[in-house]
Short mmCIF file of C-alpha atoms and ligand atoms in Angstrom, two decimals:
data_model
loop_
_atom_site.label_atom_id
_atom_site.label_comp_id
_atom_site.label_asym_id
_atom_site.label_seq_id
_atom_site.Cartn_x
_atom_site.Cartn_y
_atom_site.Cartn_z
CA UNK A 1 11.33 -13.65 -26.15
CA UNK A 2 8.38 -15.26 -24.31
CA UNK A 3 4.75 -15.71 -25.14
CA UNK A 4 3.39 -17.67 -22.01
CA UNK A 5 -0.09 -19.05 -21.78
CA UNK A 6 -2.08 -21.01 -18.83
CA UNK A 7 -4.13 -23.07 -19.52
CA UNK A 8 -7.55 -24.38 -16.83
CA UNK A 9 -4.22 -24.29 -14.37
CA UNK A 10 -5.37 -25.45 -11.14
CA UNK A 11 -2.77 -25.78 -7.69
CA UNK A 12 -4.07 -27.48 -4.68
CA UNK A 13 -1.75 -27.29 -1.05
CA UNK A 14 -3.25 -30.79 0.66
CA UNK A 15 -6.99 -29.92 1.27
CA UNK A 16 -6.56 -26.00 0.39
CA UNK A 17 -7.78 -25.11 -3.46
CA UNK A 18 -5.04 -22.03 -3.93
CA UNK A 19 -5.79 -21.30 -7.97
CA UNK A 20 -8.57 -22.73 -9.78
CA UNK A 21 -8.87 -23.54 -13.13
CA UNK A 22 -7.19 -20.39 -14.60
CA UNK A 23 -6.53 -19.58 -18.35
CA UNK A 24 -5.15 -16.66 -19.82
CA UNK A 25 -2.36 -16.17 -22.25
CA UNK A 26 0.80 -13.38 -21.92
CA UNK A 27 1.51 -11.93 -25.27
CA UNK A 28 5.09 -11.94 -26.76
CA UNK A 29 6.93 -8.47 -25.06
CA UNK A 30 4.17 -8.11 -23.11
CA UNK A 31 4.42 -5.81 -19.64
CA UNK A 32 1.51 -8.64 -18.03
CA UNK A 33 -0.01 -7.14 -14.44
CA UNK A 34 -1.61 -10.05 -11.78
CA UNK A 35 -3.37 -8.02 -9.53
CA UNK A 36 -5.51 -8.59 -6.30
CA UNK A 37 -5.59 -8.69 -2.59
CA UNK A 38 -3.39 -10.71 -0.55
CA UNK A 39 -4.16 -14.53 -0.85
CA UNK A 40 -5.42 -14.47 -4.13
CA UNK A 41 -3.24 -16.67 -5.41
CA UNK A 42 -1.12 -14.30 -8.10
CA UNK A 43 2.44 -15.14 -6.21
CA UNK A 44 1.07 -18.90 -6.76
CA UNK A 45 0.18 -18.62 -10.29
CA UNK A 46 3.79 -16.42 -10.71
CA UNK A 47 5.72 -19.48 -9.09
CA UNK A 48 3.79 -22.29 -11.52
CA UNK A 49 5.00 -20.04 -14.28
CA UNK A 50 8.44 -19.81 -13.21
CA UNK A 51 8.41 -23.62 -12.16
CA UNK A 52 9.02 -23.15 -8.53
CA UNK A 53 5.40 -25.02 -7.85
CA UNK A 54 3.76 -27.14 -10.26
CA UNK A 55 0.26 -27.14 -11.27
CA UNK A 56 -1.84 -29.74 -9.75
CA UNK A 57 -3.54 -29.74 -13.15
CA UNK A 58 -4.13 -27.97 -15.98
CA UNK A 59 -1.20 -26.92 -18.42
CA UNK A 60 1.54 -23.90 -18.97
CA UNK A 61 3.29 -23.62 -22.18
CA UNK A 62 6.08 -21.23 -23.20
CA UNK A 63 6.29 -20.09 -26.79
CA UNK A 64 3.81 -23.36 -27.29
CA UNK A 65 5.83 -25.84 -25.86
CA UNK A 66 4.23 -27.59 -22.43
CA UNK A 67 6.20 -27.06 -19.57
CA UNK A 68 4.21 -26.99 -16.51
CA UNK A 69 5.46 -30.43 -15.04
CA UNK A 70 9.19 -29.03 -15.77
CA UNK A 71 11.41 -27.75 -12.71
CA UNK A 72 12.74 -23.74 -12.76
CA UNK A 73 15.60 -25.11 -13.91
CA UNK A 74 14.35 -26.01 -17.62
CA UNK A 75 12.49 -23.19 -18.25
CA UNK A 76 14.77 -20.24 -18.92
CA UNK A 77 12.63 -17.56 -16.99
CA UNK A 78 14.20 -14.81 -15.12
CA UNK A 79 12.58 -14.68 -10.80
CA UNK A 80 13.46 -11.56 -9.55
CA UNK A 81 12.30 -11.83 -6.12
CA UNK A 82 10.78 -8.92 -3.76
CA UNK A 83 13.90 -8.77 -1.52
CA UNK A 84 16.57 -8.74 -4.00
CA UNK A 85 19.44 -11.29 -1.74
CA UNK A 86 22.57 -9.62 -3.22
CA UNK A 87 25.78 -11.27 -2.15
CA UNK A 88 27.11 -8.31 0.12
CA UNK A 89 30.84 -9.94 -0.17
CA UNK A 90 30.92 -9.24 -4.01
CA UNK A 91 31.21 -5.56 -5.71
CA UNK A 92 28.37 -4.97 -8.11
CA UNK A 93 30.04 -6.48 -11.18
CA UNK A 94 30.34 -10.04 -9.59
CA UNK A 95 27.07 -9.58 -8.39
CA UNK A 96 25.79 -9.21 -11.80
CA UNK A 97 28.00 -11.58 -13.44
CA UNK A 98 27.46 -14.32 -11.30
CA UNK A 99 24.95 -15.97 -13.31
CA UNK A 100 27.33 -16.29 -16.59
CA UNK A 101 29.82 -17.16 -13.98
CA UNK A 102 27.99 -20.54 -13.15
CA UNK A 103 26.72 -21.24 -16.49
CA UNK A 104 30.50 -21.76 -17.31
CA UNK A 105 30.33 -18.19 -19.91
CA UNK A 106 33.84 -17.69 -21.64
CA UNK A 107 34.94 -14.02 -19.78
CA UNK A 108 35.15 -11.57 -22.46
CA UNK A 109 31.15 -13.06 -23.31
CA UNK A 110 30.74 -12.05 -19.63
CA UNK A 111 32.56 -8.49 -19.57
CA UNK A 112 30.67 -7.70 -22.81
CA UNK A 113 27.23 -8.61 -21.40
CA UNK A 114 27.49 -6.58 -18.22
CA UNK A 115 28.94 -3.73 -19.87
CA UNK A 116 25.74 -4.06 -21.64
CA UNK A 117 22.95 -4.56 -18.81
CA UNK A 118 25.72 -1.34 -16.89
CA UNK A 119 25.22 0.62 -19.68
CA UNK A 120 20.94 -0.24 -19.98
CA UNK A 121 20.17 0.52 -15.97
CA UNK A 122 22.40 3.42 -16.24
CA UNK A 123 24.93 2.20 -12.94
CA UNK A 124 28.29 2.00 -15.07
CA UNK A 125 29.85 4.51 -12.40
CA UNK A 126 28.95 1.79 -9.75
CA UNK A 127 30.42 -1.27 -11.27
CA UNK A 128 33.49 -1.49 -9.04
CA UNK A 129 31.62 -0.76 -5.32
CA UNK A 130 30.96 -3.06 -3.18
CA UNK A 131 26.81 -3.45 -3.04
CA UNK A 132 27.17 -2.81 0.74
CA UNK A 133 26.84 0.81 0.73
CA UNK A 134 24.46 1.38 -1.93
CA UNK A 135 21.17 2.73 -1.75
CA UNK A 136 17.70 1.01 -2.03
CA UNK A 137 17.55 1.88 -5.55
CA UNK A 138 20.50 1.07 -6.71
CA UNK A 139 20.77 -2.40 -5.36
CA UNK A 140 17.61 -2.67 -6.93
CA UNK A 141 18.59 -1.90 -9.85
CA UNK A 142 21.94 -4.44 -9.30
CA UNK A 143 19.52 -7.34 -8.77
CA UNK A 144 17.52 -6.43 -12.08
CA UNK A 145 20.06 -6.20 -13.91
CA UNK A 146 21.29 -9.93 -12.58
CA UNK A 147 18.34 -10.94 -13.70
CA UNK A 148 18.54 -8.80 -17.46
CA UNK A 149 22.38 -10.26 -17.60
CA UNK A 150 21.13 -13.88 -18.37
CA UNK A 151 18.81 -12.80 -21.12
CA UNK A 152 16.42 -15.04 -20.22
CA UNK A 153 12.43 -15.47 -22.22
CA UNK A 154 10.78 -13.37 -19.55
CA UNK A 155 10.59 -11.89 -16.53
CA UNK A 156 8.56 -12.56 -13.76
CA UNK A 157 8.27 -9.66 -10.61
CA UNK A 158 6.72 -10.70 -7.25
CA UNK A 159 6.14 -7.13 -5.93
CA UNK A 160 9.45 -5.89 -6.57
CA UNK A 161 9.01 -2.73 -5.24
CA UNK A 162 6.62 -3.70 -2.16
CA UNK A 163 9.59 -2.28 0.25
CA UNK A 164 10.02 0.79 -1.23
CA UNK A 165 8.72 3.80 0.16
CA UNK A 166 5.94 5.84 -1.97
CA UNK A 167 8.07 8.06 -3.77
CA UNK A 168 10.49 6.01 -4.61
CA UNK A 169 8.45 3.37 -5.66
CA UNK A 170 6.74 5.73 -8.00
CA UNK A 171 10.56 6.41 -9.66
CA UNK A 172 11.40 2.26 -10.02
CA UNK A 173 8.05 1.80 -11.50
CA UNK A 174 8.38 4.27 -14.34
CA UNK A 175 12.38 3.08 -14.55
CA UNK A 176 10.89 -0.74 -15.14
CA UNK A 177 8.15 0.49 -17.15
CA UNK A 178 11.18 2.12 -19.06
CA UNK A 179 13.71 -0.67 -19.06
CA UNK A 180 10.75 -2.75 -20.92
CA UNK A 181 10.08 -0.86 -23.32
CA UNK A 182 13.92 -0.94 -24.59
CA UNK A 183 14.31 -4.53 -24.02
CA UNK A 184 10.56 -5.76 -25.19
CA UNK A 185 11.11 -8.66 -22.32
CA UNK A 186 8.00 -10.64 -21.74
CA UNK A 187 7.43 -9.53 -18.22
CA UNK A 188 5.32 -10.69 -15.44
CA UNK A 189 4.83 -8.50 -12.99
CA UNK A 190 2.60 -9.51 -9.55
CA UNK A 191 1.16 -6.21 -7.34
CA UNK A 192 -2.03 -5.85 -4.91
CA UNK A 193 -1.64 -2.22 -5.88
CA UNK A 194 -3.95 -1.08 -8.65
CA UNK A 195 -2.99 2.03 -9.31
CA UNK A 196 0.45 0.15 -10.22
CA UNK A 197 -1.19 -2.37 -12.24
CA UNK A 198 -3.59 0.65 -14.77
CA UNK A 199 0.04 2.55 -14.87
CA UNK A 200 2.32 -0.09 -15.81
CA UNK A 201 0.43 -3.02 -17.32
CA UNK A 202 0.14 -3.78 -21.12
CA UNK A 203 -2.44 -6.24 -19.60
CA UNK A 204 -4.34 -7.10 -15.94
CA UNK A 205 -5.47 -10.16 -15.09
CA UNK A 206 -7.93 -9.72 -11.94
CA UNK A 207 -7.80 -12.21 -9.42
CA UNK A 208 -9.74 -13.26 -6.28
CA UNK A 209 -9.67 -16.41 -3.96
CA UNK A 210 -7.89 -18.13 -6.64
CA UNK A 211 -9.76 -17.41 -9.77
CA UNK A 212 -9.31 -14.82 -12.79
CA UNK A 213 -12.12 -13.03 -12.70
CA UNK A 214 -10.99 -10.75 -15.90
CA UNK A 215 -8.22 -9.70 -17.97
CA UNK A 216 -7.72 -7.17 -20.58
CA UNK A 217 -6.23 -3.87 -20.93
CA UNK A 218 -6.21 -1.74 -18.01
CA UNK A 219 -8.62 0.78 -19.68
CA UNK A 220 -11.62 -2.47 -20.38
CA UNK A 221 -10.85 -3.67 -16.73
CA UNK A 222 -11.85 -0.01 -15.80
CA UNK A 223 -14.67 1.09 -18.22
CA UNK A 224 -16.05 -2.66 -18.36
CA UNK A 225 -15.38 -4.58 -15.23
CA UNK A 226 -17.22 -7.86 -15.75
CA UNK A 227 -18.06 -8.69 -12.04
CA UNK A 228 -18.61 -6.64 -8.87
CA UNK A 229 -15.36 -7.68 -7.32
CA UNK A 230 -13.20 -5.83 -10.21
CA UNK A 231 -15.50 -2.38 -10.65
CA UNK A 232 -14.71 -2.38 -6.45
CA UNK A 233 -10.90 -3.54 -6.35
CA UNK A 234 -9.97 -1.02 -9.61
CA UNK A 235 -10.47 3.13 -8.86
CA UNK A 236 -10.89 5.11 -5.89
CA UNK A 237 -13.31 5.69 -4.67
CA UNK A 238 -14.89 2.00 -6.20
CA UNK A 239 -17.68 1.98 -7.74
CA UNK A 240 -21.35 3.27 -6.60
CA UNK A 241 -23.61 -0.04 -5.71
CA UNK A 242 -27.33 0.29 -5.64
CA UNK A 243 -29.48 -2.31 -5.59
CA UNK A 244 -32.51 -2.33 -7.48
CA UNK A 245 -35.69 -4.35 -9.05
CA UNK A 246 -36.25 -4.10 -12.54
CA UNK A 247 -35.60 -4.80 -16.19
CA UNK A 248 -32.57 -3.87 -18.74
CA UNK A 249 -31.65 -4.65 -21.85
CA UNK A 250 -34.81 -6.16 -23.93
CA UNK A 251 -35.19 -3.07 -25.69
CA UNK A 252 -35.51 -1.27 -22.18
CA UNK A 253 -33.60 1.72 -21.41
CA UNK A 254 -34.21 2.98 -18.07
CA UNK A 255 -35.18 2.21 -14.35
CA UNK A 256 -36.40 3.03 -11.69
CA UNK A 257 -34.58 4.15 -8.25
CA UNK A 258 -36.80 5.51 -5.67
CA UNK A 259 -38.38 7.84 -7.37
CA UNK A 260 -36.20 8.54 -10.22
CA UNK A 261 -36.51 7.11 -13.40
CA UNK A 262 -32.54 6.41 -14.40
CA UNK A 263 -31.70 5.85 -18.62
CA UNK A 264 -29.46 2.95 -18.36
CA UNK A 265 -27.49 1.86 -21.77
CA UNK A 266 -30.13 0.06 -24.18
CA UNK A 267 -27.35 -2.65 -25.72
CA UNK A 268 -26.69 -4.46 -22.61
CA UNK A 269 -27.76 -8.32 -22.37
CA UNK A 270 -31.07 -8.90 -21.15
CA UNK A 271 -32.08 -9.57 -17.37
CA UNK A 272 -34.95 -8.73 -15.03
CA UNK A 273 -35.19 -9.70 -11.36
CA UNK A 274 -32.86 -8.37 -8.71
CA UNK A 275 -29.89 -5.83 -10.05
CA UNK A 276 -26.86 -3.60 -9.50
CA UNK A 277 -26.26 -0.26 -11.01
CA UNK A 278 -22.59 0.32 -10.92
CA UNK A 279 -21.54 4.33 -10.99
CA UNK A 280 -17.84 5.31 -11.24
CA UNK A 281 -17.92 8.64 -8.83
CA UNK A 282 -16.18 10.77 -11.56
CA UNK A 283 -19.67 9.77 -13.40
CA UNK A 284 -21.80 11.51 -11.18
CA UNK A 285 -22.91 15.30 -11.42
CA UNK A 286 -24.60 17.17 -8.70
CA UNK A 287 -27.23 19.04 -9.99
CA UNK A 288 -30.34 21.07 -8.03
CA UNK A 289 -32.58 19.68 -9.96
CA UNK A 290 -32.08 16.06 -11.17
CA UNK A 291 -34.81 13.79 -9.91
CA UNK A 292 -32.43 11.26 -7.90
CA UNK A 293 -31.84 12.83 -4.73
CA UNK A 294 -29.64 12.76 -1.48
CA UNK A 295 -28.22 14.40 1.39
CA UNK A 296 -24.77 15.75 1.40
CA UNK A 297 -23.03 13.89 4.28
CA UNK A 298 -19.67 15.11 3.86
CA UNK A 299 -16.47 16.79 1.39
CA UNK A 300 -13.05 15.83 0.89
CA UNK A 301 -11.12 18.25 -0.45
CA UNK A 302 -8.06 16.88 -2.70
CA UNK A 303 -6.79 19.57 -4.62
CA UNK A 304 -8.46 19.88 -7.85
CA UNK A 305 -11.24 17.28 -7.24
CA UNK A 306 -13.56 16.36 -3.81
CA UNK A 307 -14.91 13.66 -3.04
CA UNK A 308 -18.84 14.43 -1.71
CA UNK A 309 -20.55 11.50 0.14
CA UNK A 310 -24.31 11.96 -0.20
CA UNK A 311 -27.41 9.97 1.85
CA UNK A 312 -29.76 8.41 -0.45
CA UNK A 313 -32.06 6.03 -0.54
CA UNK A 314 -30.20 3.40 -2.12
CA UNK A 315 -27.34 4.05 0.58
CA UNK A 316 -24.20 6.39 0.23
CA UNK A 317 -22.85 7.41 -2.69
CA UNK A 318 -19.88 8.81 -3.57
CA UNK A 319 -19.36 11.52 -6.37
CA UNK A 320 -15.70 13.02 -7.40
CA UNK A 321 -16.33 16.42 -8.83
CA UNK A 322 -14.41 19.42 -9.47
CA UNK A 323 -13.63 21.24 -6.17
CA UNK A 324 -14.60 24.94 -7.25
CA UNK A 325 -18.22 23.21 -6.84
CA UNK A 326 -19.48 24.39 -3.17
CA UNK A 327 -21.62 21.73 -1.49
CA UNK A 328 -22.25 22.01 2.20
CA UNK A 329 -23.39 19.30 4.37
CA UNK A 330 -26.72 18.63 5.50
CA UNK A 331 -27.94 20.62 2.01
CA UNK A 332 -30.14 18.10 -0.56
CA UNK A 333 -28.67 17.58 -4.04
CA UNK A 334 -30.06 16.15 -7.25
CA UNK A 335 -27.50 13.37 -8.72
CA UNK A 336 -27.14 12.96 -12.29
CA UNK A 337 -25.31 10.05 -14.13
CA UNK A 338 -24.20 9.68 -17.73
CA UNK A 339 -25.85 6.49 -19.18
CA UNK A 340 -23.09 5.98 -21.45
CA UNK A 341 -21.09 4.77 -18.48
CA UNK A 342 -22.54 3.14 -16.24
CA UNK A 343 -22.55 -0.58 -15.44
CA UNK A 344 -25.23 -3.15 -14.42
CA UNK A 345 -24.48 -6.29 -12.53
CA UNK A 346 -26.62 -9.22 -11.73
CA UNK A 347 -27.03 -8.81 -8.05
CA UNK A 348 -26.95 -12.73 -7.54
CA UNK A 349 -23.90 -13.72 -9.90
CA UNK A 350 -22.34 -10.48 -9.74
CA UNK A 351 -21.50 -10.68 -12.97
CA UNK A 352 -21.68 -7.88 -15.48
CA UNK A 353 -24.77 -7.66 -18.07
CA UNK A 354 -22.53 -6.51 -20.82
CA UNK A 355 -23.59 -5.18 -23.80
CA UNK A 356 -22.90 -7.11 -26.83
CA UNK A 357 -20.66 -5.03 -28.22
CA UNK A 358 -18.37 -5.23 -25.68
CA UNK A 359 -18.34 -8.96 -24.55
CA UNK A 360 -15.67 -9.96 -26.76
CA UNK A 361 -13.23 -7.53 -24.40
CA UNK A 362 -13.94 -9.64 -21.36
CA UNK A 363 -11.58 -12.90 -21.35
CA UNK A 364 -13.00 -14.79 -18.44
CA UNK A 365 -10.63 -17.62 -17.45
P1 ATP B 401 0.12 -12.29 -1.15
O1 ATP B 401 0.15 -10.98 -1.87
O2 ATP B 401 -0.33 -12.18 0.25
O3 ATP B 401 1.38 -13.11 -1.33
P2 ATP B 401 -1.08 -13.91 -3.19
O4 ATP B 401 -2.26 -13.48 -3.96
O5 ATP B 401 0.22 -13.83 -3.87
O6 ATP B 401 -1.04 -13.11 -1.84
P3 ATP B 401 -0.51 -16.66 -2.76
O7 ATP B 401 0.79 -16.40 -2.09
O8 ATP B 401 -0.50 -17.18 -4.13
O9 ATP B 401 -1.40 -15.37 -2.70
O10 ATP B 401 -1.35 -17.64 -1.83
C1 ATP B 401 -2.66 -18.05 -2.16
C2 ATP B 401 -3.15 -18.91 -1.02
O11 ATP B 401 -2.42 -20.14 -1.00
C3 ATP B 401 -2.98 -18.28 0.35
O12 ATP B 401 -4.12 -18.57 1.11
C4 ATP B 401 -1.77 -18.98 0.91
O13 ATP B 401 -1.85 -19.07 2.31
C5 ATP B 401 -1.84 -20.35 0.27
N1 ATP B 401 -0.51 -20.93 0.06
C6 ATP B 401 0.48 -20.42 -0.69
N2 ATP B 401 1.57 -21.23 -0.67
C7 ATP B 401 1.25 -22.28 0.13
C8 ATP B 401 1.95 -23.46 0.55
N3 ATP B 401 3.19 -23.71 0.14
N4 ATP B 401 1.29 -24.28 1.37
C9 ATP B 401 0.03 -24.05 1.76
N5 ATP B 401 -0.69 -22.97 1.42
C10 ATP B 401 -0.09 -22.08 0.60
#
């Protein structure tokens, strides 16, 4: 299989800067996640790796060899696009076999390796129907496994399950999640869908108007965003902003808000001027008497949590806690939040003062 690294990969369209210089690296058997909104540039990056566009600079190798200036063609990379094109005049078999077909494959190679990828996405029973009247899933799982069939280095998604409905979607992700983890395929897998990317990914790499703005493990992205954009695109509700003067890090360990005097971790690079405390809602206690104060605006009940929006002077903030806790709005609450996990941001960068400890997680491109 595959290990895939970019390397200050950069892809102009005339005028129009669509990826800047981006540089990460997808580990052998890796299940690799590009995440973020529409026009970020992930389905870009996706086609430089696969070959379909090449980089206007910057360099792509595959198991260390440079191929960014090489066509599709010469790379050995499996696309399997969003809307899987079947040919609806074959049965499922040819449809599979196609590929070997035009590589010239001797045929009892070619029965033996769809037996095979049959066998792996579990539609032996199927083999003989024509892919006309099969469901969504199934033909789905026809065009993966024309992709499997060729046993190419990786595998590289472009939303492959952007048409499916919710529940559905939720089955084909765990099935590909699945399917990886018996094949160990290098796969690259581009979403806008977050909670897709934390379930799925090995890896993340964040992007926004063209530029990787962090990767890591899902669980660094969320506990350690390094910029503003990622602690707001990752979890629901995002992140709590509010704005405030003072000083952290350089031995100091709290601040001020309003009133309030807020312990902040002690480890966390130096700054003092304008800054951001960043507060995951499932951080946040409500508590009669904690100094920091607000107004309970509204509840929204969602089973065994709520989310409470609550006035305060630093704007609204929104706290997930347990639902058996009654709030009512209009009522004042205290708000308390665990130091250990909270964030602070340069308010002008928007980057992430990150403790020391933890700046060697953050691989920005
Ligand atoms: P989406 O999820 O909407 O596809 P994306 O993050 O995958 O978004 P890209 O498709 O990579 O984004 O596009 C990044 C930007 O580059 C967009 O503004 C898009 O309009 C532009 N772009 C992409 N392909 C071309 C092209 N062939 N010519 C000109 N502009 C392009």
């Amino acid at each position: 299989m595959a290990q895939i690294k970019i390397q200050n990969v950069r892809k102009d369209f005339g005028t129009f800067n669509a990826v800047r210089s981006s540089t990460f690296t997808v580990e052998d058997g890796e299940f690799f996640m590009l995440l973020g909104p529409s026009g970020c540039g992930k389905t870009t990056t996706l086609r430089m790796m696969a070959g379909l566009e090449l980089p206007t600079s910057g360099q792509i190798f595959i198991d260390g060899e440079e191929v960014g200036q090489r066509p599709a063609s010469q790379r050995d990379i499996a696309f399997v696009f969003q809307m899987f094109a079947l040919y609806p005049h074959l049965n499922v078999r040819r449809n599979i076999s196609y590929p070997l077909h035009s590589q010239g494959m001797p045929r009892a190679e070619v029965k033996a390796r769809v037996s095979e990828v049959a066998r792996i996405l579990d539609i032996e029973h199927i083999l003989d129907r024509p892919v006309g009247g099969l469901s969504g899933g199934d033909r789905q799982r026809v065009a993966l496994g024309r992709a499997i069939v060729r046993e190419p280095k990786a595998f590289l998604m472009d939303e492959p399950l952007g048409a499916l409905d919710a529940e559905f979607r939720e089955h084909m992700a765990e099935e590909l999640r699945a399917l990886h983890d018996r094949m160990g395929a290098t796969t690259v897998y581009v979403t806008h869908d977050q909670l897709e990317a934390m379930q799925m990914g090995d890896k993340i790499v964040v992007m926004n108007h063209g530029v990787v703005e962090q990767f890591g493990v899902p669980q660094q992205i969320y506990d350690w965003p390094a910029t503003k954009f990622v602690a707001q695109f990752i979890g629901s509700p995002p992140m709590n902003f509010l704005e405030f003067e003072g000083t952290v890090g350089k031995g100091a360990s709290e601040i001020r808000l309003g009133e309030a005097v807020i312990a902040v971790p002690q480890q966390l690079e130096g700054a003092t001027g304008a800054l951001t405390l960043g507060v995951r809602p499932e951080h946040i206690r409500l508590t009669p008497d904690a100094a920091y104060r607000g107004q309970v605006l509204a509840s929204e009940y969602l089973g065994t949590t709520q989310i409470v929006t609550v006035e305060t002077v630093n704007g609204q903030i929104k706290a997930r806690i347990p639902s058996t806790v009654i709030v009512k709005p209009g009522e004042t609450t205290g708000l308390e939040f665990d130091a250990r996990t909270l964030t602070v941001f340069d308010s002008e960068t928007k980057a992430a003062l990150l403790s020391v400890a933890n700046k060697g997680v953050h691989g920005h491109g």
